[in-house]
């Protein structure tokens, strides 16, 4: 019986081997690229007035109200262009990069998609997933857009900025008064001492969430830049010319660690997501939170506009970037390379920049449109004026945009979680460093493109 | 977990090549090979060739290549070298082995419950139904519920604090120490009932004479269980342990994806999650394939043990 | 063996603890799903002060929950049907036919049952892309059908070999072909086994996440499980809503279980007893 079953296994093995050989032949041929859509094929039948478009949209987390606004614009557009239908598909924050990367491998999917600005967009452009918007929209239009430099490479603009946001630190004036603090913190030491005063008064100082890693990602952008004089220094550390483990680049984890140790952060920061953590501020349960312009506007409606103050991220480092702000377009809309209707898509995206749409966007979200033609007289509240002053301050940069997606995921997000879940600074730094090394070792093409781009 | 292998393996009646030969009438083997037999197995063979053999061969072959799905270049053993030097992969591998510790735990608890239920305790069917219910529910829905339930200020801890147990209200999902054990806890929560049902069925099928004789000889309850009952359902126990080992080593993706997304700081990543993340979210297909081959090798060892158990002469008699 | 009154108390305590532990998360899920987000914030663990079904209305009206459920149903029914037919034919041939490769096919089926799908999913993804089936329910149906065949063969073979061969031979003598014999002699006898295979496979298909997540990226083509995990990231500040959808995803399975419990447990343990 033993022998019989062994025979059976040999038989099975032989059968498997035979089928495999036959099928390996198939695989070899299936590894060749799926016929990449040549420009001529793509534009064939590309009638801007006659198209069915799918739009993978993300924005609500930055700008509460964004989904409804976009759906209304799509409805407007479909009424004005009866031959065009646009299928709105909302994307989740935690799968924004992963879902698009997967679909990009299939060279099929949405006509218009959303990724975060700079490297998340450019890496897709390098991988051949994006049709540059500057091929379809004239410079006379794109010149009005704010932030196109965030997605420019190889002489092309790859995506459309729709809004600009900054991320100030908001504080609850009532709770601050209760703890005997007059103003929002401007330096890191003040931040720490304010935390102490708030805690002493029985108030939870900061409400943030890091289950998804985004508190850490924001912290990287806000504090990671503070020892730098220029973003190019970070780029060099990413490609390996400089050492990413040097405190210049990753020393800010000490600051995060201090915040955690000193009790600045909510006790459940590790098990709630960023949005859940920030909601504590909106509910008046935490005295401070970082938030986008849109979130701050929303909170001001919940708490009362006079109850909420905003400051720039407190100064911790000594680099030239320590005191510059963090404005970015955040998310970028772009046309996919496989879209059969790039002209129709470009026409719709340009439509979103019309004066009426800018006005309705601002009214809906409290976030400034990414367009120099935006009518600034619409900015009326003190809070909005303050945010506008921050956002339009010179030299602003959002550091996370310069990280390759896998470094962001494996390094930036994970390293912040190491700290908020009770790990050491050294562990966080090594997590970040290993993610960078992994990227350099395994993403050969992206490294080549990144290096070329960084050298510009 | 709701994977089929478990349900299936135990659901299945005994099979062994030997038993098979016994059942077949001798004359049948002399019959000419029939064309219809070949036609009848064609759909199944095609399906299994397409769904198993082809991807298995491809994954092994592609584990020596790197690049994106469509631009692969041969790199030899580089992918393997890389993953075994990658902290995240090592962490994932160790986490799978940590989860292996849930197997003896589940086995012991399930055995205990099964022998108690086997005594005909009042309401045993209700207990059995309730304890078994989690096993068939979708892991995604379960995991989601637990991801809310286990938050630091979520349902479980709020309850613990309200009854004065705040000292054990840990940050179940938000701490690097606890996250993987919380995943293990949810696995136990879902799988335990399966063990109970499997063991109970085996116990119920034991011939009552032996129990009777032992009792006449004056065996205590404890002796009766450890000397008579448990040894007789040894095969069922072995099957359960092997199938659960395969589960925790290679069928826990859903829990990790929904509960922790591998965090915090990659501390609760498992091999499946590593494969998914590298293959689909980050486009490191070569690493995903190499990691898949590692999973396959580990699973193969367990599958081989499983096949040996199935082929054992007494498998037919007892299981 | 009769239990003395005293000894049974700790046993009941143990069983009661396990029962509560088994049901508590489910009760938490249902209770949370009928709270408003605000109430959940204030009162995550207790009974709801006011019961609201607005989360369910939201889930069914504003979210594609019903579309996803329908997709899941289609995927489940079709792949179970395909795999059962293919499995039954092969199992019949193994039981009553003679052909080269009989034993390897059976051994292969048993081994294949245990192969983790994660090992197969990367190559299958590329294949589905090449077949242009991504975002098409067909991709999931095709792959599920293949994955469910080995168990169907294995389980049905075990049943078929208990069918007396005289019955089959009598049918053959009467001039029935193998298909006729299978259909009108063996299948009616195998009804309980077919039900078991169907139930076990259906629950697997309904619950599967990884493959659905990877193959179906378009929102409207998702299955319920894949759609559910999507909501987790999207409605992070409205957990009652997410748990309402979770409840809806679990409900059919739980109802199915409670209705067919006897057949279910019997099926699951069919071979272990005798």
Short mmCIF file of C-alpha atoms in Angstrom, two decimals, chain A:
data_model
loop_
_atom_site.label_atom_id
_atom_site.label_comp_id
_atom_site.label_asym_id
_atom_site.label_seq_id
_atom_site.Cartn_x
_atom_site.Cartn_y
_atom_site.Cartn_z
CA UNK A 1 0.00 0.00 0.00
CA UNK A 2 2.84 2.33 0.87
CA UNK A 3 4.38 1.50 -2.43
CA UNK A 4 1.15 2.11 -4.26
CA UNK A 5 0.71 5.53 -2.80
CA UNK A 6 4.33 6.42 -3.48
CA UNK A 7 3.81 5.34 -7.05
CA UNK A 8 0.79 7.57 -7.12
CA UNK A 9 2.86 10.49 -5.99
CA UNK A 10 5.45 9.85 -8.68
CA UNK A 11 2.67 9.62 -11.19
CA UNK A 12 1.25 12.88 -9.96
CA UNK A 13 4.67 14.52 -10.06
CA UNK A 14 5.20 13.36 -13.60
CA UNK A 15 1.80 14.66 -14.63
CA UNK A 16 2.41 17.98 -12.95
CA UNK A 17 5.78 18.29 -14.64
CA UNK A 18 4.28 17.59 -18.04
CA UNK A 19 1.46 20.09 -17.67
CA UNK A 20 3.84 22.64 -16.21
CA UNK A 21 6.19 22.39 -19.13
CA UNK A 22 3.33 22.92 -21.50
CA UNK A 23 2.03 25.84 -19.53
CA UNK A 24 5.40 27.48 -18.95
CA UNK A 25 5.46 27.97 -22.66
CA UNK A 26 2.28 29.97 -22.28
CA UNK A 27 3.64 31.99 -19.40
CA UNK A 28 6.70 32.98 -21.28
CA UNK A 29 4.55 34.53 -23.94
CA UNK A 30 2.15 36.03 -21.45
CA UNK A 31 5.00 37.88 -19.80
CA UNK A 32 5.35 40.12 -22.78
CA UNK A 33 3.68 43.44 -22.22
CA UNK A 34 0.00 43.67 -22.89
CA UNK A 35 -0.13 45.62 -26.11
CA UNK A 36 0.58 49.08 -24.82
CA UNK A 37 -1.94 51.43 -26.23
CA UNK A 38 -0.18 53.52 -28.80
CA UNK A 39 -1.11 57.19 -28.76
CA UNK A 40 -2.79 56.96 -32.12
CA UNK A 41 -4.93 54.03 -31.00
CA UNK A 42 -5.84 55.79 -27.80
CA UNK A 43 -6.93 58.95 -29.46
CA UNK A 44 -8.79 57.14 -32.19
CA UNK A 45 -12.43 57.90 -31.60
CA UNK A 46 -11.48 60.26 -28.79
CA UNK A 47 -14.34 62.68 -29.09
CA UNK A 48 -14.47 65.07 -26.12
CA UNK A 49 -18.25 65.26 -26.53
CA UNK A 50 -18.83 61.56 -26.67
CA UNK A 51 -17.19 59.49 -23.99
CA UNK A 52 -17.82 57.34 -20.94
CA UNK A 53 -15.26 58.19 -18.30
CA UNK A 54 -14.46 56.58 -14.98
CA UNK A 55 -12.98 58.83 -12.33
CA UNK A 56 -11.24 57.36 -9.28
CA UNK A 57 -11.59 60.24 -6.89
CA UNK A 58 -10.06 60.92 -3.49
CA UNK A 59 -10.43 64.18 -1.56
CA UNK A 60 -12.97 63.90 1.22
CA UNK A 61 -10.34 63.17 3.88
CA UNK A 62 -8.52 66.41 3.00
CA UNK A 63 -11.60 68.41 2.29
CA UNK A 64 -14.89 67.44 3.92
CA UNK A 65 -17.58 68.19 1.35
CA UNK A 66 -15.36 67.29 -1.59
CA UNK A 67 -17.32 64.21 -2.65
CA UNK A 68 -20.62 66.06 -2.86
CA UNK A 69 -18.99 68.92 -4.70
CA UNK A 70 -17.42 66.59 -7.25
CA UNK A 71 -20.67 64.69 -7.79
CA UNK A 72 -22.48 67.98 -8.39
CA UNK A 73 -19.83 69.11 -10.89
CA UNK A 74 -20.12 65.81 -12.72
CA UNK A 75 -23.89 66.26 -12.89
CA UNK A 76 -23.42 69.81 -14.24
CA UNK A 77 -20.94 68.61 -16.78
CA UNK A 78 -23.09 65.76 -17.98
CA UNK A 79 -25.98 68.16 -18.45
CA UNK A 80 -23.85 70.52 -20.49
CA UNK A 81 -22.25 67.66 -22.44
CA UNK A 82 -25.00 65.09 -22.99
CA UNK A 83 -22.65 62.71 -24.84
CA UNK A 84 -20.36 62.37 -21.83
CA UNK A 85 -20.93 60.21 -18.78
CA UNK A 86 -18.60 60.24 -15.81
CA UNK A 87 -18.61 57.38 -13.35
CA UNK A 88 -17.51 58.67 -9.95
CA UNK A 89 -15.68 56.10 -7.82
CA UNK A 90 -14.50 57.14 -4.39
CA UNK A 91 -11.13 55.82 -3.21
CA UNK A 92 -10.05 54.99 0.34
CA UNK A 93 -7.03 56.64 1.92
CA UNK A 94 -5.42 53.42 3.05
CA UNK A 95 -5.59 51.79 -0.35
CA UNK A 96 -5.16 54.84 -2.58
CA UNK A 97 -1.65 53.95 -3.76
CA UNK A 98 -2.05 50.17 -3.64
CA UNK A 99 -5.28 50.04 -5.62
CA UNK A 100 -3.97 52.23 -8.39
CA UNK A 101 -0.61 50.43 -8.52
CA UNK A 102 -2.46 47.16 -8.96
CA UNK A 103 -4.73 48.42 -11.67
CA UNK A 104 -1.81 50.12 -13.43
CA UNK A 105 -0.20 46.70 -13.75
CA UNK A 106 -3.21 45.63 -15.75
CA UNK A 107 -3.06 48.63 -18.08
CA UNK A 108 -6.75 49.04 -17.65
CA UNK A 109 -8.97 50.81 -15.22
CA UNK A 110 -10.10 54.40 -14.70
CA UNK A 111 -9.71 57.20 -17.24
CA UNK A 112 -8.98 59.74 -14.55
CA UNK A 113 -7.31 58.78 -11.31
CA UNK A 114 -6.02 60.46 -8.18
CA UNK A 115 -2.71 60.09 -6.39
CA UNK A 116 -0.84 62.28 -3.98
CA UNK A 117 1.38 64.87 -5.58
CA UNK A 118 4.99 64.50 -6.72
CA UNK A 119 6.53 61.04 -6.31
CA UNK A 120 3.29 59.07 -6.03
CA UNK A 121 2.25 60.74 -9.30
CA UNK A 122 5.65 60.80 -10.97
CA UNK A 123 6.40 57.17 -10.14
CA UNK A 124 3.21 56.24 -11.99
CA UNK A 125 4.27 58.51 -14.83
CA UNK A 126 7.64 56.73 -14.96
CA UNK A 127 5.87 53.39 -14.98
CA UNK A 128 3.94 54.53 -18.04
CA UNK A 129 0.54 54.78 -16.39
CA UNK A 130 -0.09 58.48 -16.99
CA UNK A 131 -0.80 60.58 -20.04
CA UNK A 132 0.67 64.04 -19.34
CA UNK A 133 -2.00 66.67 -18.98
CA UNK A 134 0.25 69.20 -20.70
CA UNK A 135 -0.19 67.20 -23.92
CA UNK A 136 -3.89 67.96 -23.86
CA UNK A 137 -4.26 71.33 -22.17
CA UNK A 138 -2.51 74.46 -23.50
CA UNK A 139 -0.01 76.38 -21.40
CA UNK A 140 -2.31 79.39 -21.48
CA UNK A 141 -4.55 77.38 -19.15
CA UNK A 142 -2.02 75.43 -17.10
CA UNK A 143 -0.05 78.61 -16.35
CA UNK A 144 -2.90 79.62 -14.07
CA UNK A 145 -2.74 76.45 -12.04
CA UNK A 146 -0.94 76.63 -8.69
CA UNK A 147 1.50 73.87 -7.89
CA UNK A 148 2.17 72.38 -11.33
CA UNK A 149 5.87 72.29 -10.39
CA UNK A 150 4.99 69.53 -7.91
CA UNK A 151 4.26 67.18 -10.80
CA UNK A 152 6.61 68.37 -13.51
CA UNK A 153 9.23 66.06 -14.93
CA UNK A 154 10.82 65.54 -18.33
CA UNK A 155 9.35 68.84 -19.45
CA UNK A 156 5.75 67.74 -18.95
CA UNK A 157 3.08 68.43 -16.39
CA UNK A 158 1.62 65.06 -15.42
CA UNK A 159 -1.48 66.00 -13.45
CA UNK A 160 -3.99 68.63 -12.48
CA UNK A 161 -3.87 70.37 -9.09
CA UNK A 162 -7.38 71.05 -7.84
CA UNK A 163 -6.77 72.70 -4.49
CA UNK A 164 -4.00 73.79 -2.15
CA UNK A 165 -3.94 72.98 1.52
CA UNK A 166 -1.69 73.52 4.44
CA UNK A 167 -1.73 71.64 7.69
CA UNK A 168 -1.72 74.01 10.65
CA UNK A 169 -1.83 73.02 14.28
CA UNK A 170 -5.27 73.94 15.56
CA UNK A 171 -5.93 74.58 19.21
CA UNK A 172 -9.06 74.96 21.26
CA UNK A 173 -8.98 78.42 22.86
CA UNK A 174 -11.37 77.54 25.66
CA UNK A 175 -9.38 74.52 26.72
CA UNK A 176 -6.15 76.51 26.50
CA UNK A 177 -7.63 79.22 28.71
CA UNK A 178 -8.75 76.60 31.18
CA UNK A 179 -5.17 75.36 31.39
CA UNK A 180 -3.90 78.91 31.77
CA UNK A 181 -2.24 79.14 28.35
CA UNK A 182 -2.67 82.31 26.32
CA UNK A 183 -1.49 81.40 22.81
CA UNK A 184 -0.83 78.45 20.58
CA UNK A 185 2.71 77.02 20.78
CA UNK A 186 5.30 78.38 18.37
CA UNK A 187 8.26 76.28 19.46
CA UNK A 188 8.55 72.63 20.29
CA UNK A 189 9.47 73.41 23.90
CA UNK A 190 6.32 75.45 24.23
CA UNK A 191 4.34 72.60 22.75
CA UNK A 192 5.72 70.21 25.35
CA UNK A 193 5.12 72.63 28.21
CA UNK A 194 1.59 73.33 26.97
CA UNK A 195 0.98 69.59 26.99
CA UNK A 196 2.04 69.51 30.61
CA UNK A 197 -0.25 72.38 31.55
CA UNK A 198 -3.17 70.84 29.73
CA UNK A 199 -2.63 67.47 31.34
CA UNK A 200 -2.39 69.11 34.74
CA UNK A 201 -5.78 70.66 34.04
CA UNK A 202 -7.16 67.24 33.15
CA UNK A 203 -7.36 67.95 29.43
CA UNK A 204 -6.14 65.58 26.74
CA UNK A 205 -3.52 67.66 24.87
CA UNK A 206 -3.40 66.32 21.29
CA UNK A 207 -5.96 64.21 19.42
CA UNK A 208 -4.42 62.26 16.54
CA UNK A 209 -4.53 58.71 15.18
CA UNK A 210 -1.79 56.46 13.85
CA UNK A 211 -3.35 53.05 13.28
CA UNK A 212 -3.08 53.82 9.57
CA UNK A 213 0.29 55.56 10.00
CA UNK A 214 -0.84 58.98 8.85
CA UNK A 215 -0.11 60.83 12.08
CA UNK A 216 3.47 59.69 11.54
CA UNK A 217 3.39 60.71 7.89
CA UNK A 218 2.21 64.20 8.81
CA UNK A 219 4.80 64.38 11.54
CA UNK A 220 7.49 63.49 9.02
CA UNK A 221 6.36 66.31 6.75
CA UNK A 222 6.06 68.85 9.54
CA UNK A 223 9.13 68.02 11.61
CA UNK A 224 11.28 65.98 9.23
CA UNK A 225 11.95 69.06 7.16
CA UNK A 226 13.08 71.17 10.07
CA UNK A 227 16.76 70.18 10.01
CA UNK A 228 16.95 70.61 6.25
CA UNK A 229 17.98 73.68 4.32
CA UNK A 230 16.56 72.37 1.09
CA UNK A 231 14.47 69.45 -0.12
CA UNK A 232 17.32 68.32 -2.35
CA UNK A 233 19.08 67.13 0.79
CA UNK A 234 16.32 64.62 1.42
CA UNK A 235 16.41 63.48 -2.20
CA UNK A 236 20.12 62.77 -1.84
CA UNK A 237 19.45 60.76 1.30
CA UNK A 238 16.81 58.76 -0.52
CA UNK A 239 19.07 57.83 -3.41
CA UNK A 240 21.92 57.12 -1.02
CA UNK A 241 24.31 60.02 -1.51
CA UNK A 242 23.56 61.08 2.05
CA UNK A 243 22.91 58.74 4.96
CA UNK A 244 19.19 58.58 5.76
CA UNK A 245 19.96 57.36 9.29
CA UNK A 246 21.77 60.64 10.00
CA UNK A 247 19.84 62.65 12.63
CA UNK A 248 19.52 65.39 10.04
CA UNK A 249 16.91 63.24 8.26
CA UNK A 250 15.47 60.97 10.90
CA UNK A 251 16.32 62.75 14.13
CA UNK A 252 12.78 64.07 14.30
CA UNK A 253 11.69 60.69 15.67
CA UNK A 254 13.24 61.88 18.92
CA UNK A 255 10.73 64.74 18.92
CA UNK A 256 7.86 62.34 18.29
CA UNK A 257 9.17 60.07 21.03
CA UNK A 258 9.32 63.01 23.44
CA UNK A 259 5.74 63.93 22.65
CA UNK A 260 4.65 60.37 23.32
CA UNK A 261 6.69 60.12 26.54
CA UNK A 262 5.48 63.44 27.86
CA UNK A 263 1.88 62.38 27.42
CA UNK A 264 1.08 64.83 24.63
CA UNK A 265 -0.63 62.20 22.51
CA UNK A 266 -3.97 60.55 23.14
CA UNK A 267 -3.68 57.15 24.82
CA UNK A 268 -5.41 55.34 21.95
CA UNK A 269 -3.36 56.91 19.15
CA UNK A 270 -2.09 53.48 18.14
CA UNK A 271 -5.51 51.91 17.67
CA UNK A 272 -7.45 54.71 15.97
CA UNK A 273 -6.92 56.07 12.50
CA UNK A 274 -5.89 59.65 11.80
CA UNK A 275 -9.46 60.71 11.08
CA UNK A 276 -10.76 59.07 14.24
CA UNK A 277 -8.06 60.74 16.31
CA UNK A 278 -8.67 64.21 14.88
CA UNK A 279 -12.39 63.80 15.56
CA UNK A 280 -11.53 64.13 19.25
CA UNK A 281 -10.56 67.73 18.62
CA UNK A 282 -13.80 68.42 16.82
CA UNK A 283 -15.69 66.96 19.78
CA UNK A 284 -13.82 69.22 22.19
CA UNK A 285 -12.12 66.22 23.79
CA UNK A 286 -8.58 67.21 22.83
CA UNK A 287 -7.01 70.64 22.98
CA UNK A 288 -4.89 70.41 19.83
CA UNK A 289 -4.79 68.63 16.49
CA UNK A 290 -3.10 69.03 13.18
CA UNK A 291 -5.65 69.28 10.40
CA UNK A 292 -5.99 70.36 6.79
CA UNK A 293 -7.50 73.74 5.97
CA UNK A 294 -10.71 71.94 5.15
CA UNK A 295 -10.82 70.05 8.44
CA UNK A 296 -9.99 73.17 10.43
CA UNK A 297 -12.85 74.97 8.69
CA UNK A 298 -15.17 72.10 9.54
CA UNK A 299 -14.03 72.08 13.15
CA UNK A 300 -14.54 75.82 13.41
CA UNK A 301 -18.16 75.24 12.47
CA UNK A 302 -18.56 72.58 15.16
CA UNK A 303 -16.72 74.39 17.94
CA UNK A 304 -17.40 78.01 16.98
CA UNK A 305 -15.09 80.10 14.82
CA UNK A 306 -13.91 82.19 17.76
CA UNK A 307 -12.98 79.11 19.77
CA UNK A 308 -10.33 77.84 17.42
CA UNK A 309 -6.85 79.16 16.82
CA UNK A 310 -4.27 78.04 14.29
CA UNK A 311 -0.48 78.17 14.36
CA UNK A 312 2.20 76.80 12.09
CA UNK A 313 3.82 73.60 13.29
CA UNK A 314 6.02 74.60 16.24
CA UNK A 315 9.68 75.09 15.43
CA UNK A 316 11.85 72.21 16.55
CA UNK A 317 14.82 72.11 14.16
CA UNK A 318 17.45 74.57 13.00
CA UNK A 319 17.39 74.10 9.23
CA UNK A 320 16.21 76.75 6.83
CA UNK A 321 13.00 74.78 6.28
CA UNK A 322 12.19 74.77 10.00
CA UNK A 323 9.92 77.76 9.78
CA UNK A 324 8.52 77.48 6.24
CA UNK A 325 4.96 76.27 5.89
CA UNK A 326 3.73 72.98 4.42
CA UNK A 327 1.37 73.93 1.58
CA UNK A 328 0.73 71.36 -1.13
CA UNK A 329 -1.90 70.45 -3.67
CA UNK A 330 -2.02 67.18 -1.74
CA UNK A 331 -3.88 65.13 -4.31
CA UNK A 332 -3.52 65.32 -8.06
CA UNK A 333 -5.95 64.27 -10.78
CA UNK A 334 -4.44 62.76 -13.90
CA UNK A 335 -5.38 61.00 -17.11
CA UNK A 336 -4.34 57.38 -17.38
CA UNK A 337 -2.21 56.26 -20.29
CA UNK A 338 -4.68 53.57 -21.27
CA UNK A 339 -7.70 55.88 -21.37
CA UNK A 340 -9.43 55.82 -24.71
CA UNK A 341 -10.71 59.34 -24.09
CA UNK A 342 -7.84 61.56 -22.96
CA UNK A 343 -9.27 64.63 -24.69
CA UNK A 344 -12.63 64.20 -23.04
CA UNK A 345 -10.91 63.68 -19.69
CA UNK A 346 -8.74 66.77 -20.15
CA UNK A 347 -11.72 68.88 -21.07
CA UNK A 348 -13.54 67.79 -17.93
CA UNK A 349 -10.53 68.43 -15.69
CA UNK A 350 -10.12 71.90 -17.19
CA UNK A 351 -13.81 72.53 -16.55
CA UNK A 352 -13.13 71.97 -12.84
CA UNK A 353 -10.90 75.07 -12.94
CA UNK A 354 -13.65 77.38 -14.21
CA UNK A 355 -14.31 80.46 -12.05
CA UNK A 356 -17.77 79.24 -10.98
CA UNK A 357 -16.37 75.88 -9.98
CA UNK A 358 -13.57 77.48 -8.02
CA UNK A 359 -16.10 79.58 -6.18
CA UNK A 360 -18.38 76.63 -5.44
CA UNK A 361 -15.40 74.52 -4.34
CA UNK A 362 -14.32 77.15 -1.87
CA UNK A 363 -17.85 77.60 -0.60
CA UNK A 364 -18.28 73.84 -0.17
CA UNK A 365 -14.99 73.01 1.51
CA UNK A 366 -13.30 76.16 2.79
CA UNK A 367 -10.22 75.07 0.86
CA UNK A 368 -8.50 77.33 -1.63
CA UNK A 369 -8.63 76.31 -5.28
CA UNK A 370 -5.26 75.72 -6.94
CA UNK A 371 -5.67 78.57 -9.37
CA UNK A 372 -4.26 82.08 -9.56
CA UNK A 373 -7.59 83.24 -10.96
CA UNK A 374 -9.35 82.42 -7.68
CA UNK A 375 -11.25 85.47 -6.47
CA UNK A 376 -9.67 86.18 -3.10
CA UNK A 377 -12.49 88.46 -2.02
CA UNK A 378 -14.33 85.24 -1.17
CA UNK A 379 -11.94 84.82 1.78
CA UNK A 380 -13.83 86.55 4.56
CA UNK A 381 -13.48 85.03 8.00
CA UNK A 382 -10.45 85.74 10.16
CA UNK A 383 -9.65 82.07 10.25
CA UNK A 384 -9.75 81.80 6.48
CA UNK A 385 -7.56 84.85 6.12
CA UNK A 386 -5.07 83.35 8.53
CA UNK A 387 -5.03 80.07 6.58
CA UNK A 388 -4.58 81.92 3.31
CA UNK A 389 -1.66 83.85 4.77
CA UNK A 390 -0.04 80.57 5.81
CA UNK A 391 -0.73 78.80 2.54
CA UNK A 392 0.58 81.57 0.35
CA UNK A 393 3.75 82.05 2.41
CA UNK A 394 6.88 81.49 0.30
CA UNK A 395 8.93 78.30 0.16
CA UNK A 396 6.24 76.01 1.56
CA UNK A 397 6.83 72.31 1.09
CA UNK A 398 5.15 68.99 1.99
CA UNK A 399 8.03 66.63 2.55
CA UNK A 400 6.13 63.35 2.23
CA UNK A 401 5.58 64.09 -1.46
CA UNK A 402 9.27 63.37 -2.03
CA UNK A 403 9.16 59.81 -0.76
CA UNK A 404 8.73 56.91 -3.16
CA UNK A 405 5.45 55.12 -2.30
CA UNK A 406 7.10 52.00 -0.92
CA UNK A 407 9.41 54.09 1.29
CA UNK A 408 6.37 55.99 2.47
CA UNK A 409 4.51 52.78 3.32
CA UNK A 410 7.29 50.57 4.69
CA UNK A 411 9.34 53.40 6.14
CA UNK A 412 7.56 56.63 6.91
CA UNK A 413 4.21 55.22 8.02
CA UNK A 414 5.66 52.17 9.77
CA UNK A 415 8.43 54.07 11.58
CA UNK A 416 5.95 56.52 13.06
CA UNK A 417 3.89 53.59 14.27
CA UNK A 418 6.96 52.18 15.96
CA UNK A 419 7.10 55.30 18.12
CA UNK A 420 3.40 55.66 18.82
CA UNK A 421 3.11 52.00 19.76
CA UNK A 422 5.86 52.34 22.34
CA UNK A 423 9.02 51.49 20.38
CA UNK A 424 12.38 53.22 20.52
CA UNK A 425 13.80 55.98 18.35
CA UNK A 426 16.53 53.64 17.14
CA UNK A 427 13.91 51.11 15.98
CA UNK A 428 12.02 53.81 14.13
CA UNK A 429 15.14 55.08 12.40
CA UNK A 430 16.18 51.59 11.42
CA UNK A 431 12.68 50.85 10.07
CA UNK A 432 12.91 53.94 7.90
CA UNK A 433 16.44 53.15 6.78
CA UNK A 434 15.58 49.57 5.83
CA UNK A 435 12.63 50.73 3.77
CA UNK A 436 14.88 53.08 1.83
CA UNK A 437 17.45 50.33 1.32
CA UNK A 438 14.76 47.92 0.17
CA UNK A 439 13.50 50.47 -2.33
CA UNK A 440 17.00 51.03 -3.69
CA UNK A 441 17.62 47.31 -3.98
CA UNK A 442 14.36 46.24 -5.58
CA UNK A 443 12.80 49.11 -7.53
CA UNK A 444 15.57 49.49 -10.07
CA UNK A 445 13.61 51.42 -12.67
CA UNK A 446 12.03 53.77 -10.18
CA UNK A 447 15.42 54.44 -8.57
CA UNK A 448 16.87 55.33 -11.96
CA UNK A 449 14.03 57.74 -12.70
CA UNK A 450 14.06 59.21 -9.22
CA UNK A 451 17.77 59.83 -9.40
CA UNK A 452 17.45 61.55 -12.76
CA UNK A 453 14.54 63.63 -11.50
CA UNK A 454 16.36 64.51 -8.25
CA UNK A 455 19.38 65.67 -10.21
CA UNK A 456 17.39 68.24 -12.17
#
